Coordinates of C-alpha atoms in Angstrom, one line a residue:
M1 CA 4.8 -9.4 -0.2
E2 CA 3.2 -7.7 -3.2
K3 CA -0.1 -9.4 -2.6
G4 CA -0.2 -8.3 1.0
R5 CA 0.5 -4.7 0.1
T6 CA -2.3 -4.8 -2.5
I7 CA -4.7 -6.1 0.2
K8 CA -3.7 -3.3 2.5
Q9 CA -4.3 -0.8 -0.2
N10 CA -7.7 -2.2 -1.0
I11 CA -8.7 -2.1 2.7
F12 CA -7.5 1.5 3.0
L13 CA -9.5 2.5 -0.1
F14 CA -12.6 0.7 1.3
F15 CA -12.5 2.7 4.5
C16 CA -11.9 5.9 2.6
A17 CA -15.0 5.1 0.5
V18 CA -17.1 4.6 3.7
L19 CA -15.8 7.8 5.2
L20 CA -16.5 9.8 2.0
S21 CA -20.0 8.2 1.7
A22 CA -20.7 9.2 5.3
V23 CA -19.6 12.8 4.7
W24 CA -21.6 12.9 1.4
G25 CA -24.7 11.5 3.1
L26 CA -24.6 14.0 6.0
C27 CA -24.0 17.0 3.8
T28 CA -26.7 15.9 1.4
A29 CA -29.1 15.2 4.3
Q30 CA -28.4 18.7 5.7
T31 CA -29.1 20.4 2.4
V32 CA -32.2 18.4 1.6
S33 CA -33.6 18.9 5.2
E34 CA -33.2 22.6 5.0
S35 CA -34.9 22.8 1.7
Q36 CA -37.8 20.6 2.9
Y37 CA -38.1 22.7 6.1
Q38 CA -38.2 25.9 4.1
N39 CA -40.9 24.5 1.8
A40 CA -43.0 23.3 4.8
A41 CA -42.7 26.6 6.5
G42 CA -43.8 28.5 3.3
F43 CA -46.7 26.1 2.8
V44 CA -47.9 26.5 6.4
S45 CA -47.5 30.3 6.2
A46 CA -49.6 30.4 3.0
L47 CA -52.3 28.3 4.6
T48 CA -52.5 30.5 7.7
E49 CA -53.0 33.6 5.4
G50 CA -56.1 31.9 4.1
A51 CA -54.8 30.6 0.8
A52 CA -56.2 27.5 -0.7
I53 CA -54.0 24.4 -0.9
P54 CA -53.3 24.7 -4.7
Q55 CA -52.6 28.4 -4.3
A56 CA -50.4 27.7 -1.2
L57 CA -48.4 25.2 -3.1
K58 CA -47.9 27.7 -5.9
Q59 CA -46.9 30.5 -3.6
T60 CA -44.5 28.1 -1.8
A61 CA -42.9 27.1 -5.1
L62 CA -42.6 30.7 -6.2
Q63 CA -41.2 31.7 -2.8
T64 CA -43.7 34.7 -2.5
V65 CA -44.7 34.0 1.0
N66 CA -43.2 35.0 4.3
I67 CA -41.9 31.8 5.7
E68 CA -40.9 33.2 9.1
S69 CA -44.4 33.0 10.4
G70 CA -44.5 29.4 9.2
K71 CA -41.3 28.6 10.9
A72 CA -42.6 30.0 14.2
L73 CA -45.7 27.9 13.9
L74 CA -43.7 24.8 13.1
K75 CA -41.4 25.4 16.1
Q76 CA -44.4 26.0 18.3
Y77 CA -45.6 22.4 17.6
G78 CA -42.0 21.0 18.0
Y79 CA -41.3 20.5 14.3
R80 CA -37.7 21.5 13.7
P81 CA -35.1 21.0 10.9
N82 CA -33.4 18.2 12.9
N83 CA -36.5 16.1 12.6
I84 CA -36.2 16.1 8.8
F85 CA -32.4 15.8 8.9
W86 CA -32.3 12.6 10.9
K87 CA -35.1 11.1 8.9
N88 CA -33.2 11.8 5.6
S89 CA -29.6 11.1 6.8
I90 CA -29.9 7.3 7.2
P91 CA -31.2 6.5 3.7
L92 CA -28.9 9.1 2.1
F93 CA -26.0 7.6 4.0
F94 CA -26.7 4.1 2.7
Q95 CA -27.4 5.5 -0.8
G96 CA -24.0 7.3 -0.8
S97 CA -22.3 4.2 0.7
G98 CA -23.7 2.0 -2.1
M99 CA -22.6 4.5 -4.8
F100 CA -19.1 4.8 -3.5
V101 CA -18.7 1.0 -2.9
I102 CA -19.9 0.2 -6.4
F103 CA -17.6 2.8 -7.8
L104 CA -14.7 1.5 -5.7
C105 CA -15.4 -2.1 -6.8
L106 CA -15.4 -1.0 -10.4
V107 CA -12.1 0.9 -10.0
L108 CA -10.5 -2.1 -8.1
T109 CA -11.7 -4.5 -10.8
I110 CA -10.3 -2.5 -13.6
Q111 CA -7.0 -2.0 -11.6
N112 CA -6.8 -5.7 -10.8
H113 CA -7.3 -6.6 -14.4
N114 CA -4.7 -4.1 -15.6
Q115 CA -2.2 -5.3 -12.9
K116 CA -2.7 -8.9 -13.9
R117 CA -2.1 -8.0 -17.5
L118 CA 1.0 -6.1 -16.7
M119 CA 2.3 -8.9 -14.5
R120 CA 1.7 -11.5 -17.2
R121 CA 3.6 -9.2 -19.6
L122 CA 6.5 -8.7 -17.2
D123 CA 6.6 -12.4 -16.4
G124 CA 6.9 -13.2 -20.1
L125 CA 9.9 -10.8 -20.5
T126 CA 11.4 -12.2 -17.3
Q127 CA 11.1 -15.8 -18.4
Y128 CA 12.6 -14.9 -21.7
L129 CA 15.7 -13.3 -20.0
E130 CA 16.0 -16.3 -17.6
K131 CA 16.1 -18.7 -20.5
V132 CA 18.7 -16.5 -22.2
N133 CA 20.8 -16.6 -19.1
L134 CA 20.5 -20.4 -19.0
G135 CA 21.8 -20.5 -22.6
K136 CA 18.5 -21.8 -24.0
E137 CA 17.5 -20.5 -27.4
T138 CA 14.0 -19.0 -27.3
L139 CA 11.8 -16.8 -29.4
L140 CA 10.6 -13.5 -28.0
V141 CA 6.9 -13.1 -28.8
R142 CA 6.3 -9.6 -29.9
H143 CA 3.3 -7.4 -28.7
E144 CA 2.2 -3.9 -29.4
D145 CA 1.6 -2.2 -26.0
M146 CA 3.3 0.1 -23.5
F147 CA 6.2 -2.4 -23.2
S148 CA 6.9 -2.5 -26.9
R149 CA 9.9 -0.2 -26.7
L150 CA 11.3 -2.1 -23.7
E151 CA 10.8 -5.4 -25.6
D152 CA 12.6 -4.0 -28.6
E153 CA 15.6 -2.9 -26.5
I154 CA 15.7 -6.2 -24.7
Y155 CA 15.7 -8.1 -28.0
K156 CA 18.5 -5.9 -29.4
T157 CA 20.6 -6.2 -26.2
V158 CA 20.2 -10.0 -26.1
T159 CA 21.1 -10.3 -29.7
E160 CA 24.2 -8.2 -29.3
L161 CA 25.2 -10.0 -26.1
R162 CA 24.8 -13.4 -27.8
F163 CA 26.9 -12.2 -30.7
A164 CA 29.6 -10.8 -28.4
R165 CA 29.5 -14.0 -26.3
N166 CA 30.0 -16.2 -29.4
I167 CA 33.0 -14.0 -30.4
A168 CA 34.4 -14.2 -26.9
L169 CA 34.1 -17.9 -26.8
K170 CA 35.8 -18.3 -30.1
E171 CA 38.6 -16.0 -29.0
R172 CA 39.0 -17.9 -25.7
Q173 CA 39.0 -21.2 -27.5
I174 CA 41.7 -19.9 -29.9
L175 CA 43.8 -18.7 -27.0
S176 CA 43.4 -22.0 -25.2
D177 CA 44.4 -23.9 -28.3
N178 CA 47.4 -21.6 -28.8
L179 CA 48.5 -22.0 -25.2
A180 CA 48.0 -25.8 -25.5
D181 CA 50.2 -25.9 -28.6
I182 CA 52.9 -23.8 -26.9
S183 CA 52.7 -26.0 -23.8
H184 CA 53.1 -29.1 -25.9
Q185 CA 56.0 -27.6 -27.8
L186 CA 57.7 -26.6 -24.6
K187 CA 57.3 -30.1 -23.1
T188 CA 59.6 -31.7 -25.6
P189 CA 62.7 -29.5 -25.0
L190 CA 62.0 -29.5 -21.2
T191 CA 61.9 -33.3 -21.2
S192 CA 65.1 -33.4 -23.1
M193 CA 66.8 -30.9 -20.8
S194 CA 65.6 -33.0 -17.8
L195 CA 67.1 -36.2 -19.2
M196 CA 70.3 -34.5 -20.1
A197 CA 70.5 -33.0 -16.6
Q198 CA 70.1 -36.5 -15.2
L199 CA 72.9 -37.9 -17.5
L200 CA 75.2 -35.0 -16.6
A201 CA 74.5 -35.6 -12.9
D202 CA 76.1 -39.1 -13.2
Q203 CA 79.2 -37.8 -14.9
C204 CA 79.7 -34.3 -13.4
Q205 CA 82.6 -33.4 -11.2
E206 CA 82.3 -32.4 -7.6
G207 CA 82.3 -28.6 -8.2
Q208 CA 79.6 -28.8 -10.9
T209 CA 76.9 -30.4 -8.7
P210 CA 75.4 -27.1 -7.5
Y211 CA 75.0 -25.9 -11.0
L212 CA 73.2 -29.0 -12.1
E213 CA 70.9 -28.8 -9.1
R214 CA 70.0 -25.3 -10.0
M215 CA 69.4 -26.2 -13.6
S216 CA 67.2 -29.2 -12.6
H217 CA 65.3 -26.9 -10.2
Q218 CA 64.6 -24.4 -12.9
I219 CA 63.5 -27.1 -15.3
T220 CA 61.0 -28.4 -12.8
R221 CA 59.8 -24.9 -12.2
L222 CA 59.2 -24.4 -15.9
E223 CA 57.3 -27.6 -16.2
R224 CA 55.1 -26.6 -13.3
L225 CA 54.5 -23.2 -14.8
T226 CA 53.7 -24.6 -18.2
S227 CA 51.2 -27.1 -16.6
S228 CA 49.5 -24.4 -14.5
L229 CA 49.2 -21.9 -17.4
L230 CA 47.7 -24.7 -19.5
T231 CA 45.2 -25.6 -16.8
L232 CA 44.2 -21.9 -16.3
S233 CA 43.7 -21.4 -20.0
R234 CA 41.5 -24.4 -20.2
L235 CA 39.4 -23.2 -17.3
D236 CA 39.0 -19.7 -18.9
A237 CA 38.0 -21.2 -22.2
G238 CA 35.6 -23.7 -20.6
T239 CA 37.4 -26.7 -22.1
L240 CA 38.6 -28.3 -18.9
K241 CA 36.5 -31.4 -18.6
L242 CA 35.5 -32.3 -15.1
E243 CA 33.9 -35.6 -14.1
P244 CA 31.9 -35.1 -10.9
K245 CA 30.8 -38.0 -8.8
K246 CA 30.2 -39.0 -5.2
V247 CA 33.6 -39.3 -3.4
G248 CA 34.5 -39.7 0.2
V249 CA 35.8 -36.6 1.8
Y250 CA 38.6 -38.3 3.7
S251 CA 39.8 -40.1 0.5
L252 CA 39.8 -36.8 -1.3
L253 CA 41.8 -35.1 1.4
A254 CA 44.2 -38.0 1.7
Q255 CA 44.8 -37.9 -2.1
A256 CA 45.4 -34.2 -1.9
A257 CA 47.9 -34.4 1.0
E258 CA 49.9 -37.4 -0.2
P259 CA 52.3 -35.5 -2.6
I260 CA 53.2 -33.1 0.2
E261 CA 53.6 -35.5 3.1
E262 CA 57.3 -36.2 2.4
I263 CA 58.1 -32.5 2.1
A264 CA 56.3 -31.8 5.4
Q265 CA 58.1 -34.7 7.1
N266 CA 61.5 -33.5 5.9
K267 CA 60.7 -30.0 7.1
G268 CA 59.5 -31.3 10.5
V269 CA 55.9 -30.2 10.1
C270 CA 53.1 -32.4 11.4
L271 CA 50.5 -32.8 8.7
T272 CA 47.2 -34.2 10.2
I273 CA 43.8 -35.0 8.7
Q274 CA 41.0 -35.1 11.2
S275 CA 39.7 -38.7 11.6
Q276 CA 35.9 -38.9 11.8
P277 CA 33.1 -40.7 10.1
D278 CA 33.5 -40.2 6.4
E279 CA 31.2 -37.9 4.4
E280 CA 30.5 -37.8 0.7
I281 CA 30.4 -34.9 -1.7
W282 CA 29.7 -34.4 -5.4
T283 CA 32.9 -33.3 -7.1
D284 CA 35.7 -34.3 -9.5
I285 CA 38.2 -36.0 -7.2
N286 CA 41.3 -35.5 -9.2
W287 CA 41.0 -31.7 -9.9
T288 CA 39.5 -31.0 -6.5
A289 CA 42.5 -32.8 -4.9
E290 CA 44.8 -30.7 -7.1
A291 CA 43.1 -27.5 -5.8
I292 CA 43.3 -28.6 -2.1
L293 CA 46.9 -29.7 -2.6
N294 CA 47.9 -26.1 -3.5
L295 CA 46.3 -24.9 -0.2
I296 CA 48.1 -27.6 1.9
K297 CA 51.4 -26.8 0.1
N298 CA 51.0 -23.1 0.9
C299 CA 50.4 -23.9 4.6
V300 CA 53.4 -26.4 4.8
E301 CA 55.7 -23.8 3.2
H302 CA 54.8 -21.1 5.7
T303 CA 54.9 -23.3 8.8
P304 CA 58.2 -23.5 10.7
S305 CA 59.9 -26.7 11.8
G306 CA 58.0 -28.2 14.7
G307 CA 54.7 -26.7 13.6
R308 CA 51.5 -28.3 12.5
V309 CA 49.1 -28.2 9.6
L310 CA 45.6 -29.5 10.6
I311 CA 43.0 -30.5 8.0
Q312 CA 39.4 -30.7 9.3
Y313 CA 36.0 -31.1 7.7
D314 CA 32.4 -30.8 9.0
N315 CA 29.0 -31.3 7.3
N316 CA 25.7 -29.5 7.8
P317 CA 22.4 -29.4 5.8
L318 CA 23.7 -26.5 3.6
Y319 CA 27.3 -27.3 2.8
L320 CA 30.4 -29.4 3.7
Q321 CA 33.2 -27.3 5.1
V322 CA 36.9 -28.1 4.9
T323 CA 39.4 -26.1 6.9
I324 CA 43.2 -26.2 6.5
Q325 CA 45.0 -24.4 9.3
D326 CA 48.6 -24.0 10.1
T327 CA 50.7 -22.7 13.1
G328 CA 52.8 -20.2 11.0
S329 CA 52.9 -16.5 11.2
G330 CA 49.6 -16.0 9.3
F331 CA 48.8 -13.8 6.3
E332 CA 49.6 -10.1 6.1
P333 CA 46.2 -8.5 6.7
Q334 CA 46.6 -6.1 3.8
E335 CA 47.4 -9.0 1.5
I336 CA 44.3 -11.2 2.2
P337 CA 42.0 -9.5 -0.4
F338 CA 44.6 -10.3 -3.1
L339 CA 45.7 -13.8 -2.2
F340 CA 43.6 -15.5 -4.9
Q341 CA 44.6 -13.1 -7.7
R342 CA 46.7 -14.5 -10.5
Y343 CA 50.5 -13.8 -10.3
F344 CA 50.1 -12.1 -6.8
R345 CA 53.1 -12.8 -4.6
G346 CA 53.0 -11.7 -1.0
K347 CA 56.0 -10.7 1.1
G348 CA 56.5 -14.1 2.5
A349 CA 56.1 -16.0 -0.8
A350 CA 58.7 -18.6 -1.7
K351 CA 61.4 -17.6 -4.2
D352 CA 60.3 -19.9 -6.9
S353 CA 56.6 -19.0 -6.4
I354 CA 54.8 -17.7 -9.5
G355 CA 51.5 -16.7 -7.9
I356 CA 49.3 -19.2 -9.8
G357 CA 48.5 -21.9 -7.3
L358 CA 45.9 -20.2 -5.2
A359 CA 44.2 -18.6 -8.2
L360 CA 44.1 -22.1 -9.8
S361 CA 42.5 -23.6 -6.7
R362 CA 39.8 -20.9 -6.6
S363 CA 39.0 -21.4 -10.3
I364 CA 38.6 -25.1 -9.9
L365 CA 36.5 -24.9 -6.8
E366 CA 34.2 -22.2 -8.0
K367 CA 33.7 -24.0 -11.3
Q368 CA 32.2 -26.8 -9.2
G369 CA 30.0 -24.5 -7.1
G370 CA 32.4 -24.2 -4.2
M371 CA 33.7 -21.3 -2.3
I372 CA 37.1 -20.5 -0.8
R373 CA 38.4 -17.8 1.6
A374 CA 41.5 -17.1 3.7
D375 CA 41.8 -15.5 7.1
N376 CA 43.9 -15.4 10.2
P377 CA 42.1 -17.2 13.1
S378 CA 42.2 -15.7 16.6
E379 CA 44.5 -18.5 17.9
G380 CA 47.2 -17.7 15.4
G381 CA 48.4 -19.0 12.1
A382 CA 46.7 -19.0 8.7
R383 CA 43.5 -20.7 7.7
F384 CA 41.9 -21.7 4.4
T385 CA 38.1 -22.4 4.4
V386 CA 36.5 -24.3 1.6
K387 CA 32.7 -24.8 1.3
F388 CA 31.1 -27.4 -0.9
Y389 CA 27.4 -26.5 -1.2
H390 CA 25.0 -29.5 -1.4
L391 CA 23.3 -29.7 -4.7
T392 CA 20.0 -31.4 -5.7
E393 CA 20.1 -34.4 -8.0
N394 CA 18.6 -32.5 -11.0
Y395 CA 21.0 -29.7 -10.5
K396 CA 23.9 -32.2 -10.4
V397 CA 22.8 -33.7 -13.7
N398 CA 22.5 -30.3 -15.3
R399 CA 25.9 -29.2 -14.0
N400 CA 27.4 -32.5 -15.3
K401 CA 26.0 -31.9 -18.7
E402 CA 26.7 -28.2 -19.0
D403 CA 29.0 -26.5 -16.5
F404 CA 31.4 -29.4 -16.0
S405 CA 32.2 -29.6 -19.7

């Protein structure tokens, strides 16, 4: 685009040069023709008055003769200013054109040289910033020119950002470690409480059963909350290790739906995975299944008895798309922009919901280059759409080494 615009500018300048040369040639030809006609008329007038040729030339140069009689005599024989004008205009036009074209070529050459030099300079700064964004340590070669101040500010900004990034990574790592320690510390008493609840369930009296069920339910909720918070902290700190590989889409969806199948069956909800030729994607099957499980669970919870949750997938050259759609009441329109925010609970959220599941799903999917959105389809119900973009082999290797660690 930039090259095309430069060519158009050069063509415009060329036509301007030709136009200016034409105007210059015509004006110069007019001036020279009038001067030559005046000299010829003076010379003829001096000759008609009887002056010798040297004296006539001198009188013409000093403009001491009456040129009107000379003009009349020249006109009598058909010799007019136009004769001289047209004779002079053509060579003066080409002379002017040549001068302007040479000048234009010189200007364009200097401009092109300066533009290439500036582009090389900007490309160098751009490549430096690109390497910094990729996390590659690189040295900024310093130059003394019009970009020196910009170069200094870029170097200072990059240095400060690198320093701030290192501090932030350390703080996130410390936070992740602290949450991991807290989670591990909580697991021991939660496990003990769960075992004691099971023992008490075998010996409790008839009126104590509801209390034990509530206690077991709260223990399970605490275990799930602890596990989710630990996973989110590891995602934030970049310490969640993913192992991407080629997996079958149907196998992935079946693994995601398996833990919720019994709940859906007990509730009277038909959970169906579309049967079609299997496709493969590049992803971590365990964590991706965990993310999709949260979406399926959300649909099952909000689908009434007798309803249906349908899981479909489709492949195209850009991405593989998975849709999870239910026949429930759908999302509240004003809540859709906030569904994937942490700790957000909509009006129809379950009582024991803590608002982490959808946020966790989005974090896991986006970390692997995926995208997720929620909407209400025109036929009713709620729908989650997940897109897994196809990656090149080199990009997959780089993601495996860097982003998936």
